[in-house]
Coordinates of C-alpha atoms in Angstrom, one line a residue:
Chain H
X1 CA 21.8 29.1 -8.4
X2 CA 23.3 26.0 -6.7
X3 CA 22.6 27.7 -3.0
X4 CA 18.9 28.2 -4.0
X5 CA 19.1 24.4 -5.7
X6 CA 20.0 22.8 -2.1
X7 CA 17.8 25.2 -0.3
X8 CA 15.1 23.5 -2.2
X9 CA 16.4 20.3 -1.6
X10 CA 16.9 20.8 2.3
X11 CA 13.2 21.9 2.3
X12 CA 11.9 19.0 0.9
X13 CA 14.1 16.8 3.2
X14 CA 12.7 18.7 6.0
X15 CA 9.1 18.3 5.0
X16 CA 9.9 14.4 5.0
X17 CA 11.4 14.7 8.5
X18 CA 8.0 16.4 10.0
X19 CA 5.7 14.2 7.7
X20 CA 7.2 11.2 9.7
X21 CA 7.2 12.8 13.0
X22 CA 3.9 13.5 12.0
X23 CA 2.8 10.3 11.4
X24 CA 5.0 8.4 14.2
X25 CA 3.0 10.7 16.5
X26 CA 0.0 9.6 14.8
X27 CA 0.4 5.8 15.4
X28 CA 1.5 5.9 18.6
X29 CA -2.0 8.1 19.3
X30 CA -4.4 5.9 17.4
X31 CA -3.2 3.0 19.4
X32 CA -3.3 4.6 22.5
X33 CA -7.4 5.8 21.8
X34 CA -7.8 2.2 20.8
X35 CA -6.5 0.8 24.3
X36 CA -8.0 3.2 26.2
X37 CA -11.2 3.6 24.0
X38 CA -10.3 7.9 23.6
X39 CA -12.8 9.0 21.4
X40 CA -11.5 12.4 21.4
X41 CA -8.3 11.6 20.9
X42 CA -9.4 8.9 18.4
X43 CA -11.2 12.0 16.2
X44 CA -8.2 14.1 16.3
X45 CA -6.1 11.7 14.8
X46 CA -8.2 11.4 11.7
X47 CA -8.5 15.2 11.4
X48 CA -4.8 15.3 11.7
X49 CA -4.0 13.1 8.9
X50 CA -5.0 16.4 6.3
X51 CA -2.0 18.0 7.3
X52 CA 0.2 15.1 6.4
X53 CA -1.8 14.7 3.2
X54 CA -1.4 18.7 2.7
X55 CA 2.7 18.3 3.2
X56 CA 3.0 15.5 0.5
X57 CA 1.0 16.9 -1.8
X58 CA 3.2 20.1 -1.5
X59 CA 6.4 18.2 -1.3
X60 CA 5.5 16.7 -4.7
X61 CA 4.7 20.2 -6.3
X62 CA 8.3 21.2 -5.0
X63 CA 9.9 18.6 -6.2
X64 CA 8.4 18.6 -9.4
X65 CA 9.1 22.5 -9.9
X66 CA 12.7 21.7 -9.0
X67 CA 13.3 18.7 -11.8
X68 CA 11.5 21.1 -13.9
X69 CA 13.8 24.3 -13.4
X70 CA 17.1 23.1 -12.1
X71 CA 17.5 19.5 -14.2
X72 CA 19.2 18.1 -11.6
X73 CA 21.3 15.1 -12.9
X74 CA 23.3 11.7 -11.6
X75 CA 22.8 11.7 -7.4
X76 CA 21.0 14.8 -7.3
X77 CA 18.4 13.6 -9.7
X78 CA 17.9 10.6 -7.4
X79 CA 17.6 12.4 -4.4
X80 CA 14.7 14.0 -6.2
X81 CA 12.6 11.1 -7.0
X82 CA 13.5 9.2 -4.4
X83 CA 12.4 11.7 -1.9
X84 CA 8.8 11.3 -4.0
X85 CA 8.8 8.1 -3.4
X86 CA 9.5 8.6 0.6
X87 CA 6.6 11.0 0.5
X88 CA 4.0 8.3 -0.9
X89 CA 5.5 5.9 2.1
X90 CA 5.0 8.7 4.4
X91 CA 1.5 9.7 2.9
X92 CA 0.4 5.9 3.1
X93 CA 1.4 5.5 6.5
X94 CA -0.9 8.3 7.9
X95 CA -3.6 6.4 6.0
X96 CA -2.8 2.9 8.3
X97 CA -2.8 5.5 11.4
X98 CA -6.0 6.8 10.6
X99 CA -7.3 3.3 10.1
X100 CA -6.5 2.4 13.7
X101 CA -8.2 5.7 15.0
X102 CA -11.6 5.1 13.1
X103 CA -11.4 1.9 14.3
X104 CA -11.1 3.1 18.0
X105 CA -14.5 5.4 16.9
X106 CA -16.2 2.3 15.5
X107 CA -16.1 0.3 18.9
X108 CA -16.4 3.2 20.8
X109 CA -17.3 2.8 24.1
X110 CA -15.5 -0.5 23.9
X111 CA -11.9 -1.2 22.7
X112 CA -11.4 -3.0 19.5
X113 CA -8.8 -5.2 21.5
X114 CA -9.7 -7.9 23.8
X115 CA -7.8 -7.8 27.5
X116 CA -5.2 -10.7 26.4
X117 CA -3.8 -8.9 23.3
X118 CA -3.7 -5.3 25.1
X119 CA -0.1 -5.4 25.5
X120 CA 0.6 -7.4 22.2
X121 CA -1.3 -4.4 20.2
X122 CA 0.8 -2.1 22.5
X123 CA 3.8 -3.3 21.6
X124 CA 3.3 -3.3 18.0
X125 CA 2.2 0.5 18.5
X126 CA 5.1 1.1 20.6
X127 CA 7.4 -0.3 17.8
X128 CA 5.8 1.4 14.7
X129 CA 6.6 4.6 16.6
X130 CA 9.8 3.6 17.0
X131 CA 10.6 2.7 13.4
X132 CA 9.0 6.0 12.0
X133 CA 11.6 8.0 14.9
X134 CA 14.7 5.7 13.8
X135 CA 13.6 6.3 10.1
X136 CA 12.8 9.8 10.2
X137 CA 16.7 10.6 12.6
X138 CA 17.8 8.5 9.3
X139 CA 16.5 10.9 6.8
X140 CA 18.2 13.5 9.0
X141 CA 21.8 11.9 9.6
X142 CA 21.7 9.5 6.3
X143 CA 23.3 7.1 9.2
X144 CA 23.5 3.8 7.4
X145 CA 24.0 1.8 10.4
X146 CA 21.0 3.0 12.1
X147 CA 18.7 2.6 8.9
X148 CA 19.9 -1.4 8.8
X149 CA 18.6 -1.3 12.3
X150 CA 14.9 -0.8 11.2
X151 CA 15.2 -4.4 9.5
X152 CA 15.8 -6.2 13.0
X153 CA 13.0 -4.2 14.3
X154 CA 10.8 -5.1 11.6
X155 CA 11.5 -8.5 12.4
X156 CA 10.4 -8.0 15.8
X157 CA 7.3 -6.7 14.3
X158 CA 7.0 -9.8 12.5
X159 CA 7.1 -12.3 15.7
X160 CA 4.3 -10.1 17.3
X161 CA 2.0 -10.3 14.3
X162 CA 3.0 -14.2 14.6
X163 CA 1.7 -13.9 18.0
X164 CA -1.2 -12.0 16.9
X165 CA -2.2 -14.7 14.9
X166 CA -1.4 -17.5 17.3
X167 CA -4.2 -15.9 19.8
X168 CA -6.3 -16.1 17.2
X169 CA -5.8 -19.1 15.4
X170 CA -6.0 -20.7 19.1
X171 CA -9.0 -22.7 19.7
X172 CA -9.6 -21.0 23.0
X173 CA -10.5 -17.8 21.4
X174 CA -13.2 -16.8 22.8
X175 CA -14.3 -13.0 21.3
X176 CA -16.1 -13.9 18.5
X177 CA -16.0 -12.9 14.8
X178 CA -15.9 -9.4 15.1
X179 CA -13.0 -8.8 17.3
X180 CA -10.8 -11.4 15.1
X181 CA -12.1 -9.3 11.9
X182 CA -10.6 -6.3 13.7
X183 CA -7.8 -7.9 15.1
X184 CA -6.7 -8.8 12.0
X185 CA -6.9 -6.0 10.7
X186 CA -4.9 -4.1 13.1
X187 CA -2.1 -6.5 12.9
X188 CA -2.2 -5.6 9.2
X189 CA -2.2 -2.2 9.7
X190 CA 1.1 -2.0 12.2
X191 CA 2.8 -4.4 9.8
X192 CA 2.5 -2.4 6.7
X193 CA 3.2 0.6 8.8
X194 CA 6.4 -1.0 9.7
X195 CA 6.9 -2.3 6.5
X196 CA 6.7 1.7 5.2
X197 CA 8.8 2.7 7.5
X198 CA 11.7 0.2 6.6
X199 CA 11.2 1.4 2.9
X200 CA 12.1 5.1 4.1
X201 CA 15.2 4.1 5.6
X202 CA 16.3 1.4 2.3
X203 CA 15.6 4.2 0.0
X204 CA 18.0 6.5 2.4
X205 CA 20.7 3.7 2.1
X206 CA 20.5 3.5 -1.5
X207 CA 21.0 7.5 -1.7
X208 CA 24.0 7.0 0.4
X209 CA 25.5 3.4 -1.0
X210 CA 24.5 3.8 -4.6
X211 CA 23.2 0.1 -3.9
X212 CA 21.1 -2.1 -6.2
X213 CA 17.3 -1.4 -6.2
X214 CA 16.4 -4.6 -6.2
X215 CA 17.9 -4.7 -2.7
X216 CA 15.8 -1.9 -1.6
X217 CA 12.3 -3.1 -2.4
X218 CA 10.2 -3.0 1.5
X219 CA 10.2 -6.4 2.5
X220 CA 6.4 -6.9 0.8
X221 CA 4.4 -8.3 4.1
X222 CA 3.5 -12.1 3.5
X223 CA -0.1 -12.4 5.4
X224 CA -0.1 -16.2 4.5
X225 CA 3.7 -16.9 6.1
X226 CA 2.2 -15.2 9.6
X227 CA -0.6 -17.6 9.1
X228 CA 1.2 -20.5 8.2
X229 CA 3.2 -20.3 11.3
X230 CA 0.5 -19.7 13.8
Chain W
X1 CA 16.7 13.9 -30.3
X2 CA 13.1 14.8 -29.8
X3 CA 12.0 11.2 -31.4
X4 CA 14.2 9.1 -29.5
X5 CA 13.3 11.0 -26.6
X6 CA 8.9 9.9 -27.3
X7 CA 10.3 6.5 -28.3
X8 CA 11.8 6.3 -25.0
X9 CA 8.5 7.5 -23.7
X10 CA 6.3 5.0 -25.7
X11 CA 8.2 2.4 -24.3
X12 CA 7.8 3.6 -20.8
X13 CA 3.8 3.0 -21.6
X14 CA 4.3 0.0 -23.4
X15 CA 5.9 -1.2 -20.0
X16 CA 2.8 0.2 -17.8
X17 CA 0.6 -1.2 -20.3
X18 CA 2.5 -4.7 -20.1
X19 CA 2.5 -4.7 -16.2
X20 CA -1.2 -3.7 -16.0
X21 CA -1.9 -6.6 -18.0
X22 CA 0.5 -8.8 -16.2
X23 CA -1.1 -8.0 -13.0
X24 CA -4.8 -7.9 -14.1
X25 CA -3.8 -11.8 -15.4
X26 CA -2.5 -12.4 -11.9
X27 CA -6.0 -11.5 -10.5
X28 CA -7.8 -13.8 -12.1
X29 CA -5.7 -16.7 -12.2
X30 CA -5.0 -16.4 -8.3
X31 CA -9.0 -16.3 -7.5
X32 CA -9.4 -19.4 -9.6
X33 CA -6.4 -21.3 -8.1
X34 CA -7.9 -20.1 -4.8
X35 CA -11.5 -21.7 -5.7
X36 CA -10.7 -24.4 -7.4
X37 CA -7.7 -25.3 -5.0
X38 CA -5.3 -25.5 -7.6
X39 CA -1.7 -25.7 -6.6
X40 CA 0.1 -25.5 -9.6
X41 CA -1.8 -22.9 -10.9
X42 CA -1.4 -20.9 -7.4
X43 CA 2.3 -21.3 -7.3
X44 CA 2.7 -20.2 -11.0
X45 CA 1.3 -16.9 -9.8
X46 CA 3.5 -16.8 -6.9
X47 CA 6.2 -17.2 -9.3
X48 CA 5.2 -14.8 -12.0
X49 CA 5.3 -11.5 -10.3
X50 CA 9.4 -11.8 -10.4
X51 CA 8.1 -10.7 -13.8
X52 CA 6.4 -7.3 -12.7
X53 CA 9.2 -6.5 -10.4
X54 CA 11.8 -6.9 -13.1
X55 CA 9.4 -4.9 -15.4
X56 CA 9.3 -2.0 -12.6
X57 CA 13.0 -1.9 -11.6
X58 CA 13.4 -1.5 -15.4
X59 CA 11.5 1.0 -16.1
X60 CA 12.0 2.7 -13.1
X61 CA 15.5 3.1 -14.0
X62 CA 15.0 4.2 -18.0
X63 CA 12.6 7.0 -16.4
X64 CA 15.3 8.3 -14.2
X65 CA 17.6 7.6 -17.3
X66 CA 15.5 9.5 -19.3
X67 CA 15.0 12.5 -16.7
X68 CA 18.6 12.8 -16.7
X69 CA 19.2 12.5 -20.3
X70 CA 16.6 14.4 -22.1
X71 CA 15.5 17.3 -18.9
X72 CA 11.8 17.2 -19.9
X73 CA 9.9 20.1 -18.5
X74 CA 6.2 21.1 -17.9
X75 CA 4.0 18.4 -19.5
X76 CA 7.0 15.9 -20.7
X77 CA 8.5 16.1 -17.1
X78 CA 4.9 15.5 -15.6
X79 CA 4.4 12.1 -17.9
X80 CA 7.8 10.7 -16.5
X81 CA 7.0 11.7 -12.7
X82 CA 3.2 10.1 -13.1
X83 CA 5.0 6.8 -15.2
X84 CA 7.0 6.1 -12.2
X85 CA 4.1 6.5 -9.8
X86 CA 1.6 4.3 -11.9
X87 CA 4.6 1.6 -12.1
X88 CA 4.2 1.8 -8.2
X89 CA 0.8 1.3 -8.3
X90 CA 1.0 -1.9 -10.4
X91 CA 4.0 -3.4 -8.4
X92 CA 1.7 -3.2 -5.7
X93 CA -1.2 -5.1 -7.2
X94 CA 1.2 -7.3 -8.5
X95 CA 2.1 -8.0 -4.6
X96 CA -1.6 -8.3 -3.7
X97 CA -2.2 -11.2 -6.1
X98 CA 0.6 -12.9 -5.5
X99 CA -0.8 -12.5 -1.7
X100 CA -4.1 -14.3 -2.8
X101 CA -2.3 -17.1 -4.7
X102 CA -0.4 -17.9 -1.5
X103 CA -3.4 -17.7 0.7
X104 CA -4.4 -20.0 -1.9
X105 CA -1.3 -22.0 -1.9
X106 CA -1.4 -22.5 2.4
X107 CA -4.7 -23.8 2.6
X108 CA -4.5 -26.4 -0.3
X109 CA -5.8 -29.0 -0.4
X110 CA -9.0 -27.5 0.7
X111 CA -10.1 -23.4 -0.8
X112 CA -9.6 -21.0 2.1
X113 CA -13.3 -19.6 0.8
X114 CA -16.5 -21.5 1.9
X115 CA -19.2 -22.1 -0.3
X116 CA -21.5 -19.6 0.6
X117 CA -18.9 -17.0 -0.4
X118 CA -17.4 -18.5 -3.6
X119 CA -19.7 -16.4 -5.5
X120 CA -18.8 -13.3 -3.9
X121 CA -15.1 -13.7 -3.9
X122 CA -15.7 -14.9 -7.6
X123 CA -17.2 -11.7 -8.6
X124 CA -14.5 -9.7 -6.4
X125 CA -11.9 -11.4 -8.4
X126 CA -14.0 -11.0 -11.4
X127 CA -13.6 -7.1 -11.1
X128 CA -10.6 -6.9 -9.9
X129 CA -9.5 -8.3 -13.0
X130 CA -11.9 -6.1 -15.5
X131 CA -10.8 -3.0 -13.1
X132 CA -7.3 -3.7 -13.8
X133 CA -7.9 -4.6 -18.0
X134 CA -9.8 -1.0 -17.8
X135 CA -6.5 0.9 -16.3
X136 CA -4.4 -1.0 -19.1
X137 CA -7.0 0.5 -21.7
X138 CA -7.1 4.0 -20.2
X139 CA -3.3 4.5 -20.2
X140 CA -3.1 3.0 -24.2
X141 CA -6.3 5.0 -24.6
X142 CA -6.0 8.5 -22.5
X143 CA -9.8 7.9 -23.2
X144 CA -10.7 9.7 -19.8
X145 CA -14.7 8.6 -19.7
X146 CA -13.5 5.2 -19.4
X147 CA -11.1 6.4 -17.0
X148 CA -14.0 7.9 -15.2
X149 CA -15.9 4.1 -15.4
X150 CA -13.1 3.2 -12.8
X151 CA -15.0 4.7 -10.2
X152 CA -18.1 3.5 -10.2
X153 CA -16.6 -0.4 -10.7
X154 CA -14.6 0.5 -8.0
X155 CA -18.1 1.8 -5.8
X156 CA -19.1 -2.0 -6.9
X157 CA -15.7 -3.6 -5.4
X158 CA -16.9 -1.2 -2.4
X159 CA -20.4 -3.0 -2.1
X160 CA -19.2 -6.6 -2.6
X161 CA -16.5 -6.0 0.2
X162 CA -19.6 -4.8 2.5
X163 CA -21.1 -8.2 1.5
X164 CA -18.6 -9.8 2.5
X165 CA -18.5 -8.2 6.2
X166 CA -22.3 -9.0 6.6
X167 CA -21.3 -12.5 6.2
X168 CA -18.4 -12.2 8.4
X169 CA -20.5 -10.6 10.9
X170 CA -23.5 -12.5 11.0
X171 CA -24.3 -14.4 14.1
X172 CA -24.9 -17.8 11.9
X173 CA -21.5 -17.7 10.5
X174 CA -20.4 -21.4 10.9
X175 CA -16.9 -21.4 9.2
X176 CA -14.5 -20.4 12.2
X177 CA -12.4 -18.2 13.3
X178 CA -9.3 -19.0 10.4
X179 CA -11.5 -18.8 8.0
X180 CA -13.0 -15.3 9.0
X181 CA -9.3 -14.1 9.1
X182 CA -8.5 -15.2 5.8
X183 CA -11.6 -13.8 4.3
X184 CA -11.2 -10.9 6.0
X185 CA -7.5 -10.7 4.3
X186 CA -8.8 -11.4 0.8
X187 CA -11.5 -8.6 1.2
X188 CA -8.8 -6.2 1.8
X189 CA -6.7 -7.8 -1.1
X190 CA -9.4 -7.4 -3.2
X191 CA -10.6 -3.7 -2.0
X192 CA -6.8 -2.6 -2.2
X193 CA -6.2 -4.0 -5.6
X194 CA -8.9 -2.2 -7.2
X195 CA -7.6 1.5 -5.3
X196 CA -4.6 0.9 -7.5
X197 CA -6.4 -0.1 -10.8
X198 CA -8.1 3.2 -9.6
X199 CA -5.4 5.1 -9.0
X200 CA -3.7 4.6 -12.2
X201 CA -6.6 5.4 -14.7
X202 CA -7.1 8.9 -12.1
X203 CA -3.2 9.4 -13.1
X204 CA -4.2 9.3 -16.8
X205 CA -6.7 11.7 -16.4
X206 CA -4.1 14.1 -14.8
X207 CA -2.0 13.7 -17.0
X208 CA -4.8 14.9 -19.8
X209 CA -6.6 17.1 -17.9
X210 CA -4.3 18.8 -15.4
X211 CA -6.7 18.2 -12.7
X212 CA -5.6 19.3 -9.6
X213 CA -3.7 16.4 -7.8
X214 CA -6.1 16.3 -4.5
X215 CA -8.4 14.8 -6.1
X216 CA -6.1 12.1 -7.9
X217 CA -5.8 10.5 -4.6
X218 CA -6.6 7.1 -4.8
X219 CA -9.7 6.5 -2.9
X220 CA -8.4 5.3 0.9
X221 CA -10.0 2.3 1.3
X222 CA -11.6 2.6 5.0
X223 CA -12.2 -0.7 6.4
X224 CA -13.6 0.6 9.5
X225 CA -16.4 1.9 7.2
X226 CA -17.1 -1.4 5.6
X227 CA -17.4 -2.9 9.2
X228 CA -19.6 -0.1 10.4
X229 CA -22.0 -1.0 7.6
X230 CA -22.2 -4.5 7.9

C-alpha cells in the first residue's frame, strides 16, 4: 500500500517537473516570436499552453484521489497540498507565456519591442527560462541551496524591469503610446513569471526545512517600487 | 467528532467570508485614495492587507490541520481542497489593492488618473468592489445564480478595461507616457482583481454542483485581446 502511495506521489512530482519544462520552454519561445516577429511560432505557443492546462488539471484530480484514499498525514500530507499549490504556479505561468505569444500575433508583422529594449526584453526571457530550469532541477533534487539561488536571480529580474521602466519613463522615448502600453505589459508578464517561479522553489524549501510559511510567500511584485525608482 | 469537525469547517468559511470582505473594502478604499489623492487613507490600505495574509496563513494551516486530523473524503475532502484555493484567490486580490493604494501612494500629491478617466477607473473600482461583496455572498450563500451574476459583471469589468485602452490608444491622448503606464497597470489590477472575485464564486458552484473543473478556470484575462479591440 505504501509502494503504490509513493508511486502516486512520484507521478505527481513528475508531472510538475514536465509542467515546468513545459512552460520554461514556452517563455523562452514566446519571447523569441516576439523579437523575431514568428507568427508561427507565436501560434504554437498558445496552442501549447492546453497541454499544460490538461497536466494540472489532472495533477489535481490525482492528488485529490490520493488525500481521499490514502489520508496521508504530518510531511506527507504537505507534500500533497503543496504540490497543488506548485501546479496553480505552474498553470499561471503558462498563462503569462501565452500572454507574450498573443502579443507577438497582435503586432504581427512588427515586433511589440522597439530596437533599444530588444536585448533588455531578451534578457528578461532568457532569465525566466532560467528560473523555471533551476526551479523545476529543484523540484527534482529538493537542492535547497540551488532553490535560494532563484531569489538572486529574481533580483536580477527586478533591476531589468527597473531598466524597463527607466527607457520608458525617459523623456527621449520616442515610440509612442502603444509600444509603452505593451512594454509594460511584458515587463509585467516576465516579472510575475519570475515571481512564480521563485514560489515553486520556496514551497520546495519549506517541504525540505519545515520553515515558516510566512517566509515562503512569492515575493508579491511591487509595480509602484519599479516605478518609483525609474 | 463529526460537529467539531463542521465547526472547524464553518470557521474555515467564516475566514473566506472575512477575507472576501476585507479585500472587497481594500478595493474601494484604494480607488478613492487614488482619486482623491489621499495619503493617509492609501497607506492605511497598504498597511491593512498584513491582515489578509495573517487571515490566509491561518487558515491555510487549520485546513491542513484539519486534513490531517479528521481524513475527510469525497465531498468533505473537496470543501477543504477548494477552501485553500479560494484563500489563494483572495490573498491575491488582497495584493492587487494594496498595488493600487501604492500606485496611489507614489504619485501623491497629484492622482496618477487624469480627469477624463476618473470616471472610468471610478466605475472599475466600483465593481471591483461589488464583484468582490458578490463572491463574499455566494460562498455564505452557495446561492449559485448569483454565483452565475459574476460573469456577466465580470463581462462589464471586460468592457470598461477596453475603454480604457481606447483612451490609451487614441492619437489625442495628452497625458504622457507615465501616466499611460500607470493606467495601463491599474487596468490590469482592476481586470485581475475581478478574475479572482470570479474565480471564487465558480469554486462555490463546484463545490454544489460538481461541475467539471475545466470550466471553473478563472477566466484568463488576455490583455492582448483588450488591445486588439481598442
Amino acid at each position: 500500500m505504501r509502494d503504490a502511495y509513493h508511486e502516486e506521489l512520484d507521478s505527481i512530482s513528475e508531472s510538475l517537473v514536465e509542467m515546468a519544462r513545459l512552460v520554461g520552454s514556452a517563455i523562452g519561445r514566446a519571447t523569441t516570436a516576439m523579437l523575431d516577429a514568428d507568427l508561427k511560432l507565436a501560434e504554437s505557443v498558445i496552442a501549447a499552453d492546453q497541454k499544460v492546462d490538461d497536466l494540472q488539471h489532472d495533477l489535481e484530480g490525482r492528488a485529490i484521489a490520493l488525500l481521499a484514499r490514502q489520508q496521508p498525514v504530518a510531511t506527507d500530507l504537505r507534500i500533497v497540498v503543496t504540490s497543488l499549490r506548485m501546479s496553480a504556479d505552474l498553470e499561471r505561468s503558462g498563462d503569462l507565456a501565452q500572454h507574450v505569444a498573443k502579443l507577438a500575433r497582435l503586432r504581427f508583422p512588427e515586433s511589440p519591442v522597439p530596437r533599444d529594449l530588444q536585448a533588455t526584453i531578451l534578457e528578461m526571457g532568457q532569465l525566466a527560462q532560467r528560473l523555471m530550469a533551476k526551479a523545476g532541477e529543484v523540484i527534482i533534487t529538493k537542492d535547497v541551496d540551488l532553490a535560494l539561488q532563484l531569489e538572486t536571480d529574481d533580483d536580477e529580474m527586478d533591476l531589468l524591469h527597473r531598466t524597463l521602466f527607466q527607457h520608458l519613463m525617459d523623456d527621449r522615448w520616442k515610440h509612442g503610446i502603444e509600444t509603452a502600453v505593451d512594454v509594460t505589459l511584458l515587463g509585467r508578464y516576465y516579472e510575475r513569471f519570475a515571481d512564480h517561479a521563485v514560489s515553486v522553489a520556496k514551497r520546495v524549501v519549506y517541504l525540505v526545512t519545515g520553515e515558516h510559511a510566512d517566509d515562503l510567500q512569492p515575493d508579491t511584485l511591487d509595480q509602484a517600487d519599479a516605478v518609483v525608482e525609474a
